[in-house]
CSV table of C-alpha atoms in Angstrom, one decimal:
chain,number,residue,atom,x,y,z
A,267,UNK,CA,0.0,0.0,0.0
A,268,UNK,CA,1.5,3.3,-1.0
A,269,UNK,CA,1.4,6.1,1.5
A,270,UNK,CA,3.0,8.7,-0.8
A,271,UNK,CA,2.0,8.9,-4.4
A,272,UNK,CA,3.5,11.6,-6.6
A,273,UNK,CA,2.1,11.8,-10.2
A,274,UNK,CA,3.5,14.0,-12.9
A,275,UNK,CA,4.6,16.7,-10.5
A,276,UNK,CA,6.4,19.7,-11.9
A,277,UNK,CA,7.3,23.0,-10.3
A,278,UNK,CA,7.9,26.1,-12.3
A,279,UNK,CA,9.1,29.3,-10.7
A,280,UNK,CA,8.5,32.6,-12.5
A,281,UNK,CA,11.4,34.8,-11.6
A,282,UNK,CA,11.3,38.4,-12.6
A,283,UNK,CA,14.6,39.9,-13.8
A,284,UNK,CA,14.0,42.6,-11.3
A,285,UNK,CA,12.0,41.4,-8.4
A,286,UNK,CA,9.2,43.6,-7.3
A,287,UNK,CA,8.6,43.3,-3.6
A,288,UNK,CA,7.2,46.7,-2.7
A,289,UNK,CA,4.1,48.7,-3.5
A,290,UNK,CA,6.3,51.5,-4.5
A,291,UNK,CA,8.1,49.2,-7.0
A,292,UNK,CA,4.8,47.9,-8.3
A,293,UNK,CA,3.8,51.4,-9.4
A,294,UNK,CA,7.2,52.9,-10.4
A,295,UNK,CA,8.5,49.9,-12.2
A,296,UNK,CA,5.5,48.7,-14.2
A,297,UNK,CA,7.4,48.0,-17.3
A,298,UNK,CA,9.6,45.3,-15.8
A,299,UNK,CA,6.5,43.4,-14.7
A,300,UNK,CA,6.3,41.5,-18.0
A,301,UNK,CA,9.9,40.4,-18.1
A,302,UNK,CA,9.8,37.0,-16.4
A,303,UNK,CA,12.2,34.1,-16.6
A,304,UNK,CA,11.0,30.6,-16.2
A,305,UNK,CA,12.9,28.3,-13.9
A,306,UNK,CA,11.8,24.7,-13.9
A,307,UNK,CA,12.7,23.3,-10.5
A,308,UNK,CA,11.0,20.0,-11.1
A,309,UNK,CA,10.0,18.2,-14.3
A,310,UNK,CA,7.3,15.6,-14.2
A,311,UNK,CA,8.4,13.6,-11.2
A,312,UNK,CA,6.6,10.3,-10.8
A,313,UNK,CA,7.0,7.8,-7.9
A,314,UNK,CA,5.2,6.0,-5.1
A,315,UNK,CA,6.4,5.1,-1.6
A,316,UNK,CA,5.1,2.2,0.2
A,317,UNK,CA,4.3,2.1,3.9
A,318,UNK,CA,7.4,1.3,5.9
A,319,UNK,CA,9.8,2.1,3.2
A,320,UNK,CA,13.1,3.8,3.7
A,321,UNK,CA,13.2,6.0,0.6
A,322,UNK,CA,16.2,8.0,-0.3
A,323,UNK,CA,16.4,11.1,-2.5
A,324,UNK,CA,19.8,12.1,-3.8
A,325,UNK,CA,21.1,14.7,-6.2
A,326,UNK,CA,23.6,17.5,-6.4
A,327,UNK,CA,22.8,21.0,-5.1
A,328,UNK,CA,20.0,22.7,-7.0
A,329,UNK,CA,18.6,19.4,-8.3
A,330,UNK,CA,15.2,20.0,-6.7
A,331,UNK,CA,15.4,17.9,-3.6
A,332,UNK,CA,14.3,20.6,-1.2
A,333,UNK,CA,11.5,21.7,-3.6
A,334,UNK,CA,10.2,18.2,-3.7
A,335,UNK,CA,10.2,17.9,0.1
A,336,UNK,CA,8.3,21.1,0.4
A,337,UNK,CA,5.7,19.9,-2.1
A,338,UNK,CA,5.4,16.6,-0.2
A,339,UNK,CA,4.8,18.5,3.0
A,340,UNK,CA,2.3,20.8,1.3
A,341,UNK,CA,4.2,24.0,2.0
A,342,UNK,CA,4.1,24.9,-1.6
A,343,UNK,CA,1.7,23.6,-4.3
A,344,UNK,CA,2.9,21.8,-7.4
A,345,UNK,CA,2.1,23.1,-10.9
A,346,UNK,CA,-1.4,22.3,-12.1
A,347,UNK,CA,-1.7,18.8,-13.4
A,348,UNK,CA,0.5,17.3,-10.9
A,349,UNK,CA,-0.9,15.2,-8.1
A,350,UNK,CA,0.5,14.5,-4.6
A,351,UNK,CA,-1.3,12.2,-2.3
A,352,UNK,CA,-0.1,11.6,1.3
A,353,UNK,CA,-1.7,9.3,3.8
A,354,UNK,CA,-1.0,10.2,7.4
A,355,UNK,CA,0.8,13.0,9.2
A,356,UNK,CA,4.2,14.1,7.9
A,357,UNK,CA,6.9,16.0,9.7
A,358,UNK,CA,10.1,17.5,8.3
A,359,UNK,CA,13.2,16.9,10.4
A,360,UNK,CA,16.2,19.0,9.7
A,361,UNK,CA,19.1,20.1,11.8
A,362,UNK,CA,18.2,22.6,14.5
A,363,UNK,CA,14.9,23.7,13.0
A,364,UNK,CA,11.2,23.4,13.8
A,365,UNK,CA,11.1,25.1,17.2
A,366,UNK,CA,10.4,28.5,18.7
A,367,UNK,CA,13.7,29.5,20.3
A,368,UNK,CA,11.9,31.7,22.9
A,369,UNK,CA,9.8,28.9,24.3
A,370,UNK,CA,10.7,26.1,26.7
A,371,UNK,CA,11.2,22.5,25.5
A,372,UNK,CA,7.9,21.7,27.3
A,373,UNK,CA,5.9,24.2,25.3
A,374,UNK,CA,7.6,23.3,22.0
A,375,UNK,CA,6.8,19.6,22.6
A,376,UNK,CA,3.1,20.4,23.3
A,377,UNK,CA,2.8,22.5,20.2
A,378,UNK,CA,4.6,20.2,17.8
A,379,UNK,CA,3.0,17.0,19.1
A,380,UNK,CA,-0.4,18.6,19.0
A,381,UNK,CA,0.1,19.4,15.3
A,382,UNK,CA,0.9,15.8,14.8
A,383,UNK,CA,-2.6,15.0,16.0
A,384,UNK,CA,-2.2,14.2,19.7
A,385,UNK,CA,-4.5,15.6,22.3
A,386,UNK,CA,-3.0,17.3,25.3
A,387,UNK,CA,-3.9,14.4,27.5
A,388,UNK,CA,-2.0,12.0,25.3
A,389,UNK,CA,1.0,14.4,25.2
A,390,UNK,CA,1.0,14.5,29.0
A,391,UNK,CA,1.1,10.7,29.1
A,392,UNK,CA,4.0,10.6,26.6
A,393,UNK,CA,5.8,13.6,27.9
A,394,UNK,CA,8.4,11.7,30.0
A,395,UNK,CA,9.0,9.2,27.2
A,396,UNK,CA,9.8,12.1,24.8
A,397,UNK,CA,12.1,13.8,27.2
A,398,UNK,CA,13.8,10.5,28.2
A,399,UNK,CA,14.3,9.5,24.6
A,400,UNK,CA,15.9,12.8,23.8
A,401,UNK,CA,18.0,12.6,26.9
A,402,UNK,CA,16.9,16.1,28.0
A,403,UNK,CA,15.5,15.4,31.5
A,404,UNK,CA,17.3,18.2,33.1
A,405,UNK,CA,16.5,20.8,30.4
A,406,UNK,CA,12.7,20.5,30.1
A,407,UNK,CA,12.0,24.1,31.1
A,408,UNK,CA,15.0,25.5,29.3
A,409,UNK,CA,14.3,27.8,26.4
A,410,UNK,CA,15.3,26.3,23.1
A,411,UNK,CA,17.6,29.2,22.2
A,412,UNK,CA,20.0,27.8,24.8
A,413,UNK,CA,19.9,24.3,23.2
A,414,UNK,CA,22.7,23.1,21.0
A,415,UNK,CA,22.0,21.9,17.5
A,416,UNK,CA,22.4,18.3,18.6
A,417,UNK,CA,19.9,18.7,21.5
A,418,UNK,CA,17.4,20.3,19.2
A,419,UNK,CA,17.8,17.5,16.6
A,420,UNK,CA,17.3,14.9,19.3
A,421,UNK,CA,14.2,16.6,20.6
A,422,UNK,CA,12.7,16.8,17.1
A,423,UNK,CA,13.4,13.1,16.5
A,424,UNK,CA,12.0,12.2,19.9
A,425,UNK,CA,8.8,14.1,19.2
A,426,UNK,CA,8.3,12.7,15.7
A,427,UNK,CA,8.9,9.2,17.0
A,428,UNK,CA,6.7,9.3,20.2
A,429,UNK,CA,3.9,11.3,18.6
A,430,UNK,CA,3.7,8.7,16.0
A,431,UNK,CA,4.3,10.8,12.9
A,432,UNK,CA,3.6,8.5,9.9
A,433,UNK,CA,6.1,10.0,7.5
A,434,UNK,CA,9.5,11.3,8.5
A,435,UNK,CA,10.9,13.8,5.9
A,436,UNK,CA,14.5,13.8,6.9
A,437,UNK,CA,16.3,16.8,5.3
A,438,UNK,CA,20.1,16.2,5.7
A,439,UNK,CA,19.2,15.1,9.2
A,440,UNK,CA,21.7,12.3,9.6
A,441,UNK,CA,25.2,13.0,10.8
A,442,UNK,CA,24.0,15.7,13.1
A,443,UNK,CA,22.0,13.5,15.5
A,444,UNK,CA,23.9,13.0,18.7
A,445,UNK,CA,26.4,10.5,20.0
A,446,UNK,CA,26.7,6.8,19.5
A,447,UNK,CA,24.2,6.0,22.2
A,448,UNK,CA,21.5,8.1,20.5
A,449,UNK,CA,22.4,6.8,17.1
A,450,UNK,CA,21.8,3.3,18.2
A,451,UNK,CA,18.4,4.2,19.6
A,452,UNK,CA,17.4,5.8,16.3
A,453,UNK,CA,18.7,2.8,14.4
A,454,UNK,CA,16.3,0.6,16.2
A,455,UNK,CA,13.5,3.0,15.6
A,456,UNK,CA,14.2,2.7,11.9
A,457,UNK,CA,14.4,-1.1,12.0
A,458,UNK,CA,10.9,-1.3,13.5
A,459,UNK,CA,9.5,0.9,10.8
A,460,UNK,CA,7.5,-1.9,9.2
A,461,UNK,CA,5.8,-2.9,12.5
A,462,UNK,CA,5.0,0.7,13.3
A,463,UNK,CA,4.0,1.7,9.7
A,464,UNK,CA,6.6,4.4,9.7
A,465,UNK,CA,7.7,5.7,6.4
A,466,UNK,CA,11.0,7.5,6.0
A,467,UNK,CA,12.0,9.8,3.2
A,468,UNK,CA,15.7,10.5,3.5
A,469,UNK,CA,17.5,13.4,1.7
A,470,UNK,CA,21.2,13.5,2.1
A,471,UNK,CA,24.7,13.7,0.7
A,472,UNK,CA,26.2,10.8,2.6
A,473,UNK,CA,26.1,8.1,-0.1
A,474,UNK,CA,27.4,5.3,2.2
A,475,UNK,CA,24.5,6.0,4.5
A,476,UNK,CA,22.1,5.9,1.5
A,477,UNK,CA,23.4,2.5,0.4
A,478,UNK,CA,23.3,1.1,3.9
A,479,UNK,CA,19.8,2.1,4.8
A,480,UNK,CA,17.6,2.9,1.9
A,481,UNK,CA,15.3,0.4,0.3
A,482,UNK,CA,15.0,2.4,-2.9
A,483,UNK,CA,16.6,5.7,-4.1
A,484,UNK,CA,15.4,8.4,-6.4
A,485,UNK,CA,18.0,10.4,-8.3
A,486,UNK,CA,17.3,14.0,-9.3
A,487,UNK,CA,19.4,16.1,-11.6
A,488,UNK,CA,18.5,19.6,-12.6
A,489,UNK,CA,14.9,18.9,-11.7
A,490,UNK,CA,14.6,15.7,-13.7
A,491,UNK,CA,14.0,12.2,-12.5
A,492,UNK,CA,17.1,10.4,-13.7
A,493,UNK,CA,16.8,7.0,-11.9
A,494,UNK,CA,14.7,5.2,-9.4
A,495,UNK,CA,15.5,1.9,-7.9
A,496,UNK,CA,18.1,-0.2,-6.1
A,497,UNK,CA,20.4,2.0,-4.0
A,498,UNK,CA,23.7,0.7,-5.3
A,499,UNK,CA,22.8,1.2,-9.0
A,500,UNK,CA,21.3,4.6,-8.5
A,501,UNK,CA,24.3,5.8,-6.5
A,502,UNK,CA,26.6,4.5,-9.3
A,503,UNK,CA,24.6,6.5,-11.8
A,504,UNK,CA,24.8,9.6,-9.6
A,505,UNK,CA,28.6,9.3,-9.5
A,506,UNK,CA,28.7,9.1,-13.3
A,507,UNK,CA,26.6,12.2,-13.6
A,508,UNK,CA,28.9,14.0,-11.1
A,509,UNK,CA,32.0,13.0,-13.1
A,510,UNK,CA,30.3,14.2,-16.4
A,511,UNK,CA,29.5,17.6,-14.9
A,512,UNK,CA,33.1,18.0,-13.6
A,513,UNK,CA,34.5,17.2,-17.1
A,514,UNK,CA,32.2,19.7,-18.7
B,189,UNK,CA,-26.2,9.4,2.0
B,190,UNK,CA,-26.0,10.4,5.7
B,191,UNK,CA,-22.3,10.5,5.4
B,192,UNK,CA,-22.6,12.9,2.5
B,193,UNK,CA,-24.9,15.2,4.5
B,194,UNK,CA,-22.7,15.1,7.6
B,195,UNK,CA,-19.4,15.6,6.0
B,196,UNK,CA,-19.6,19.4,5.4
B,197,UNK,CA,-20.8,19.8,9.0
B,198,UNK,CA,-18.1,17.7,10.5
B,199,UNK,CA,-15.5,19.4,8.4
B,200,UNK,CA,-16.2,22.7,10.2
B,201,UNK,CA,-16.3,21.2,13.7
B,202,UNK,CA,-13.0,21.4,15.4
B,203,UNK,CA,-10.9,18.3,15.4
B,204,UNK,CA,-10.7,16.8,18.9
B,205,UNK,CA,-7.4,18.6,19.6
B,206,UNK,CA,-7.7,21.6,17.4
B,207,UNK,CA,-9.2,23.9,20.0
B,208,UNK,CA,-6.6,22.9,22.5
B,209,UNK,CA,-3.9,23.7,20.1
B,210,UNK,CA,-5.3,27.1,19.2
B,211,UNK,CA,-5.7,27.9,22.9
B,212,UNK,CA,-2.1,26.8,23.6
B,213,UNK,CA,-0.7,28.9,20.8
B,214,UNK,CA,-2.6,31.9,22.1
B,215,UNK,CA,-1.4,31.5,25.7
B,216,UNK,CA,2.2,31.0,24.5
B,217,UNK,CA,1.9,34.1,22.4
B,218,UNK,CA,0.5,36.1,25.3
B,219,UNK,CA,3.1,34.8,27.7
B,220,UNK,CA,5.9,35.6,25.3
B,221,UNK,CA,4.8,39.1,25.0
B,222,UNK,CA,4.6,39.9,28.6
B,223,UNK,CA,5.9,37.3,31.0
B,224,UNK,CA,9.5,37.3,29.9
B,225,UNK,CA,9.8,40.9,31.0
B,226,UNK,CA,10.4,42.1,34.5
B,227,UNK,CA,7.1,43.7,35.1
B,228,UNK,CA,5.2,41.0,33.2
B,229,UNK,CA,1.5,41.5,32.5
B,230,UNK,CA,1.7,44.9,34.1
B,231,UNK,CA,3.1,46.1,30.8
B,232,UNK,CA,-0.2,45.2,29.2
B,233,UNK,CA,-1.9,47.8,31.5
B,234,UNK,CA,0.9,50.3,31.7
B,235,UNK,CA,0.9,51.1,28.0
B,236,UNK,CA,-2.8,52.3,27.7
B,237,UNK,CA,-2.6,54.0,31.1
B,238,UNK,CA,0.4,56.0,30.0
B,239,UNK,CA,-1.2,56.9,26.8
B,240,UNK,CA,-4.2,58.0,28.7
B,241,UNK,CA,-2.0,60.1,31.0
B,242,UNK,CA,-0.4,61.9,28.1
B,243,UNK,CA,-3.5,62.6,26.1
B,244,UNK,CA,-5.5,63.6,29.1
B,245,UNK,CA,-2.8,66.0,30.3
B,246,UNK,CA,-2.6,67.6,26.9
B,247,UNK,CA,-6.3,67.8,26.1
B,248,UNK,CA,-7.8,68.6,29.4
B,249,UNK,CA,-5.2,71.0,30.8
B,250,UNK,CA,-4.1,72.8,27.7
B,251,UNK,CA,-7.2,72.7,25.5
B,252,UNK,CA,-10.0,72.3,28.0
B,253,UNK,CA,-12.5,70.3,26.0
B,254,UNK,CA,-15.6,70.9,28.3
B,255,UNK,CA,-16.6,67.3,28.4
B,256,UNK,CA,-17.5,65.6,31.7
B,257,UNK,CA,-15.3,62.7,32.8
B,258,UNK,CA,-13.0,63.5,30.0
B,259,UNK,CA,-10.4,61.0,31.2
B,260,UNK,CA,-12.8,58.0,30.9
B,261,UNK,CA,-14.1,59.5,27.7
B,262,UNK,CA,-10.6,59.1,26.1
B,263,UNK,CA,-9.8,55.9,28.0
B,264,UNK,CA,-12.7,53.9,26.7
B,265,UNK,CA,-11.8,54.9,23.1
B,266,UNK,CA,-8.1,54.2,23.5
B,267,UNK,CA,-8.7,50.7,24.8
B,268,UNK,CA,-10.6,49.7,21.7
B,269,UNK,CA,-8.2,51.6,19.4
B,270,UNK,CA,-5.2,49.9,21.0
B,271,UNK,CA,-6.9,46.5,20.4
B,272,UNK,CA,-7.3,47.4,16.7
B,273,UNK,CA,-3.9,48.9,16.2
B,274,UNK,CA,-2.0,46.2,18.0
B,275,UNK,CA,-4.0,43.5,16.3
B,276,UNK,CA,-3.6,44.7,12.7
B,277,UNK,CA,0.1,45.4,13.3
B,278,UNK,CA,0.4,41.6,14.0
B,279,UNK,CA,-0.2,41.1,10.3
B,280,UNK,CA,3.5,41.8,9.7
B,281,UNK,CA,4.7,39.2,12.1
B,282,UNK,CA,2.1,36.5,12.3
B,283,UNK,CA,3.5,34.3,9.5
B,284,UNK,CA,7.1,35.1,10.1
B,285,UNK,CA,7.1,34.3,13.8
B,286,UNK,CA,5.6,30.9,13.0
B,287,UNK,CA,7.9,30.1,10.1
B,288,UNK,CA,9.4,27.3,12.1
B,289,UNK,CA,6.1,25.5,12.1
B,290,UNK,CA,5.0,26.4,8.5
B,291,UNK,CA,8.1,24.8,7.0
B,292,UNK,CA,8.2,21.6,9.0
B,293,UNK,CA,4.7,20.4,9.8
B,294,UNK,CA,1.3,20.1,8.2
B,295,UNK,CA,-1.5,22.1,9.8
B,296,UNK,CA,-4.3,24.4,9.1
B,297,UNK,CA,-2.7,27.9,8.8
B,298,UNK,CA,-5.9,29.5,9.9
B,299,UNK,CA,-5.1,28.2,13.4
B,300,UNK,CA,-2.3,30.8,13.6
B,301,UNK,CA,-4.9,33.6,13.0
B,302,UNK,CA,-7.4,32.2,15.5
B,303,UNK,CA,-4.7,32.0,18.2
B,304,UNK,CA,-3.5,35.5,17.4
B,305,UNK,CA,-7.0,36.9,17.9
B,306,UNK,CA,-7.4,34.9,21.1
B,307,UNK,CA,-4.2,36.2,22.6
B,308,UNK,CA,-5.2,39.8,21.6
B,309,UNK,CA,-8.6,39.3,23.4
B,310,UNK,CA,-6.7,38.2,26.5
B,311,UNK,CA,-4.8,41.5,26.6
B,312,UNK,CA,-8.0,43.4,25.9
B,313,UNK,CA,-9.7,41.6,28.8
B,314,UNK,CA,-7.1,43.0,31.2
B,315,UNK,CA,-7.6,46.5,29.9
B,316,UNK,CA,-11.3,46.6,29.9
B,317,UNK,CA,-11.4,45.1,33.4
B,318,UNK,CA,-9.2,47.9,34.6
B,319,UNK,CA,-11.5,50.5,32.8
B,320,UNK,CA,-14.6,49.1,34.4
B,321,UNK,CA,-13.0,48.8,37.8
B,322,UNK,CA,-11.8,52.4,37.8
B,323,UNK,CA,-15.1,53.8,36.5
B,324,UNK,CA,-16.9,51.8,39.2
B,325,UNK,CA,-14.7,53.3,41.9
B,326,UNK,CA,-15.2,56.8,40.4
B,327,UNK,CA,-18.9,56.3,40.7
B,328,UNK,CA,-19.9,56.3,37.1
B,329,UNK,CA,-23.5,55.1,36.7
B,330,UNK,CA,-23.9,51.8,34.9
B,331,UNK,CA,-26.9,49.9,33.7
B,332,UNK,CA,-27.6,46.8,31.5
B,333,UNK,CA,-26.4,48.7,28.5
B,334,UNK,CA,-22.9,47.9,29.6
B,335,UNK,CA,-23.6,44.4,28.3
B,336,UNK,CA,-23.1,45.7,24.8
B,337,UNK,CA,-19.3,45.9,25.5
B,338,UNK,CA,-18.6,42.2,24.8
B,339,UNK,CA,-20.5,42.4,21.5
B,340,UNK,CA,-18.5,45.6,20.5
B,341,UNK,CA,-15.3,43.8,21.5
B,342,UNK,CA,-16.2,40.8,19.3
B,343,UNK,CA,-17.0,43.2,16.5
B,344,UNK,CA,-13.6,44.7,16.8
B,345,UNK,CA,-12.0,41.2,16.9
B,346,UNK,CA,-13.8,40.3,13.7
B,347,UNK,CA,-12.5,43.5,12.0
B,348,UNK,CA,-9.0,42.7,13.1
B,349,UNK,CA,-9.3,39.1,12.0
B,350,UNK,CA,-10.3,40.1,8.5
B,351,UNK,CA,-7.6,42.7,8.2
B,352,UNK,CA,-5.1,40.4,9.6
B,353,UNK,CA,-5.8,37.8,6.9
B,354,UNK,CA,-5.8,40.5,4.2
B,355,UNK,CA,-2.7,42.4,5.3
B,356,UNK,CA,-0.5,39.5,6.2
B,357,UNK,CA,-1.1,37.9,2.8
B,358,UNK,CA,-0.4,41.1,0.9
B,359,UNK,CA,2.6,41.7,3.1
B,360,UNK,CA,4.4,38.7,1.8
B,361,UNK,CA,4.2,40.3,-1.6
B,362,UNK,CA,4.6,44.0,-0.7
B,363,UNK,CA,7.2,44.3,2.0
B,364,UNK,CA,6.6,48.1,2.4
B,365,UNK,CA,3.0,47.6,3.4
B,366,UNK,CA,4.0,47.9,7.1
B,367,UNK,CA,5.2,51.5,6.5
B,368,UNK,CA,1.9,52.4,4.8
B,369,UNK,CA,-0.1,50.8,7.6
B,370,UNK,CA,1.9,52.6,10.3
B,371,UNK,CA,0.8,55.9,8.6
B,372,UNK,CA,-2.8,54.7,8.2
B,373,UNK,CA,-2.9,54.0,12.0
B,374,UNK,CA,-1.3,57.4,12.8
B,375,UNK,CA,-4.0,59.1,10.8
B,376,UNK,CA,-6.7,56.7,12.1
B,377,UNK,CA,-6.3,57.5,15.8
B,378,UNK,CA,-7.1,61.2,15.0
B,379,UNK,CA,-9.9,60.4,12.5
B,380,UNK,CA,-11.6,58.2,15.1
B,381,UNK,CA,-13.8,60.1,17.5
B,382,UNK,CA,-11.6,59.2,20.5
B,383,UNK,CA,-10.7,62.7,21.7
B,384,UNK,CA,-13.8,64.4,20.5
B,385,UNK,CA,-17.5,63.6,20.0
B,386,UNK,CA,-19.2,62.3,16.9
B,387,UNK,CA,-20.6,65.7,16.1
B,388,UNK,CA,-17.4,67.1,14.8
B,389,UNK,CA,-17.1,64.5,12.1
B,390,UNK,CA,-20.8,64.1,11.4
B,391,UNK,CA,-21.2,67.7,10.5
B,392,UNK,CA,-18.2,68.1,8.3
B,393,UNK,CA,-16.9,64.8,7.0
B,394,UNK,CA,-19.5,62.1,7.7
B,395,UNK,CA,-18.0,59.7,5.3
B,396,UNK,CA,-15.0,59.3,7.6
B,397,UNK,CA,-17.4,57.8,10.2
B,398,UNK,CA,-18.4,55.1,7.7
B,399,UNK,CA,-15.0,54.4,6.2
B,400,UNK,CA,-13.5,53.7,9.6
B,401,UNK,CA,-15.1,50.7,11.4
B,402,UNK,CA,-13.6,51.9,14.8
B,403,UNK,CA,-15.5,55.2,14.6
B,404,UNK,CA,-18.9,53.6,15.2
B,405,UNK,CA,-17.6,51.2,17.7
B,406,UNK,CA,-15.9,53.9,19.8
B,407,UNK,CA,-19.1,56.0,19.7
B,408,UNK,CA,-21.2,53.1,20.9
B,409,UNK,CA,-18.7,52.1,23.7
B,410,UNK,CA,-19.1,55.5,25.1
B,411,UNK,CA,-22.8,55.6,24.8
B,412,UNK,CA,-23.2,52.3,26.6
B,413,UNK,CA,-20.4,52.1,29.1
B,414,UNK,CA,-20.0,55.7,30.1
B,415,UNK,CA,-23.4,57.3,29.6
B,416,UNK,CA,-25.5,54.2,30.2
B,417,UNK,CA,-27.5,54.9,27.1
B,418,UNK,CA,-28.7,52.7,24.3
B,419,UNK,CA,-26.2,52.2,21.6
B,420,UNK,CA,-26.7,53.7,18.1
B,421,UNK,CA,-28.3,50.8,16.4
B,422,UNK,CA,-27.3,52.0,13.0
B,423,UNK,CA,-23.6,51.8,13.9
B,424,UNK,CA,-24.1,48.4,15.6
B,425,UNK,CA,-25.4,46.9,12.4
B,426,UNK,CA,-23.1,48.9,10.1
B,427,UNK,CA,-19.9,47.9,11.9
B,428,UNK,CA,-20.9,44.3,12.0
B,429,UNK,CA,-21.6,44.4,8.3
B,430,UNK,CA,-18.2,46.1,7.8
B,431,UNK,CA,-16.5,43.3,9.8
B,432,UNK,CA,-18.2,40.5,7.9
B,433,UNK,CA,-17.3,42.0,4.5
B,434,UNK,CA,-13.7,42.5,5.4
B,435,UNK,CA,-13.5,39.0,6.8
B,436,UNK,CA,-14.9,37.5,3.7
B,437,UNK,CA,-12.5,39.5,1.5
B,438,UNK,CA,-9.6,38.5,3.9
B,439,UNK,CA,-10.5,34.8,3.8
B,440,UNK,CA,-10.8,34.9,0.0
B,441,UNK,CA,-7.4,36.6,-0.5
B,442,UNK,CA,-5.8,34.3,2.1
B,443,UNK,CA,-7.2,31.1,0.6
B,444,UNK,CA,-6.3,32.2,-3.0
B,445,UNK,CA,-2.9,33.6,-2.5
B,446,UNK,CA,-1.3,32.6,0.8
B,447,UNK,CA,0.1,29.2,-0.3
B,448,UNK,CA,1.6,30.7,-3.4
B,449,UNK,CA,3.0,33.6,-1.4
B,450,UNK,CA,4.7,31.3,1.0
B,451,UNK,CA,7.2,30.3,-1.7
B,452,UNK,CA,8.7,33.8,-1.3
B,453,UNK,CA,9.5,33.4,2.3
């Protein structure tokens, strides 16, 4: 059963030569309104992800990975004609993001977990689990601005896991998450993904990590879908493309 | 069949945890504004009290306006104006301050707007309580007409809600909108009958009373809470109508453009 289905998704940005971002500019610079340049960030992407899959997305900078993640999350809409279907609650995990720095960990946990669909009673029941998992027992009431990047990442991961987010969109998240101890804990979470129906979309540059963990990998290059399939082969293809672009 | 009939209704009922979430966001917002400072919530009161002090000194001592209870006369207006000005100014921060959520998690963006209005209403509640308390001590006569105050407050809240949706969406596109709005508010406080009666505008520029939703509201606040009179029913209906229209426009613009706009963040 597929939890994510992406059908013929394109994304075109219209960029003005001179960007008009003010009312003053709108009236004084009317002529440049018509001069637009088309940037195709994604060109008819097509794939499906099954429940429990560990799905990798690789590609060089500017290949459209982040745009694709944003579309999956519903932050930005795809061009008309494209269809994205997501079953369940998705959360994006990236290094040190997703929290209000001026609120305590407790408040951030409540807000984030509530958005993942938990009632406050449920959050109260799971609160100590979340804090234990993130190894932040002594810092519950500390404001997030005093947290290190590692602490924030651990907290984000702990919330996503305990609040039962169905889809983890991990944006360059690995490598930053904590020490060995924590890494082992997260490994076991990933191993149990089929039991818990947890789907993982992993975007990253660490190719060894991609080969070791992913079930399937999607390769993007300049917004186009180049390859989709077995990690080893896709990574090989990616390396070829990288070599070509260096030779050019 | 039953399902088909129920679906639109259920859709607009809050999810089991949605109200909790909106309330939490509002509380956190309110707390962040005041609690972190040394004097805490007292700031919420200090600001309008100080404004009252300044305006009262200038107008009553220097200009001598010949209005009974002139301090309360201004204060009642300032409280509502403050609600309006502070609220609409949030248009320029409501999305940016929650960027951390917008980019990482799926949720209904309208929740941010509901919680903003709630947190503004909390601040307003403090101010209006102080007003009522002081007038009570000062021996101002009240009757049941004071019950119009909650309705007038909700009317203001709806105006703010509509403008918040409209301005915050436009602001993503036009980043100098906040400058324009600051000027509009500066003009607005003098074009609203806060320091003078309705007569002054009614005689010379009546359209200003209709253009500005706060004009009718402030007039009615004074009639009901200070003079214990019946409100001007024309303005009650007119301002509600104004609020509903601006909310519909705001919702339309927000629905149509806000997702597209967020790309520019």
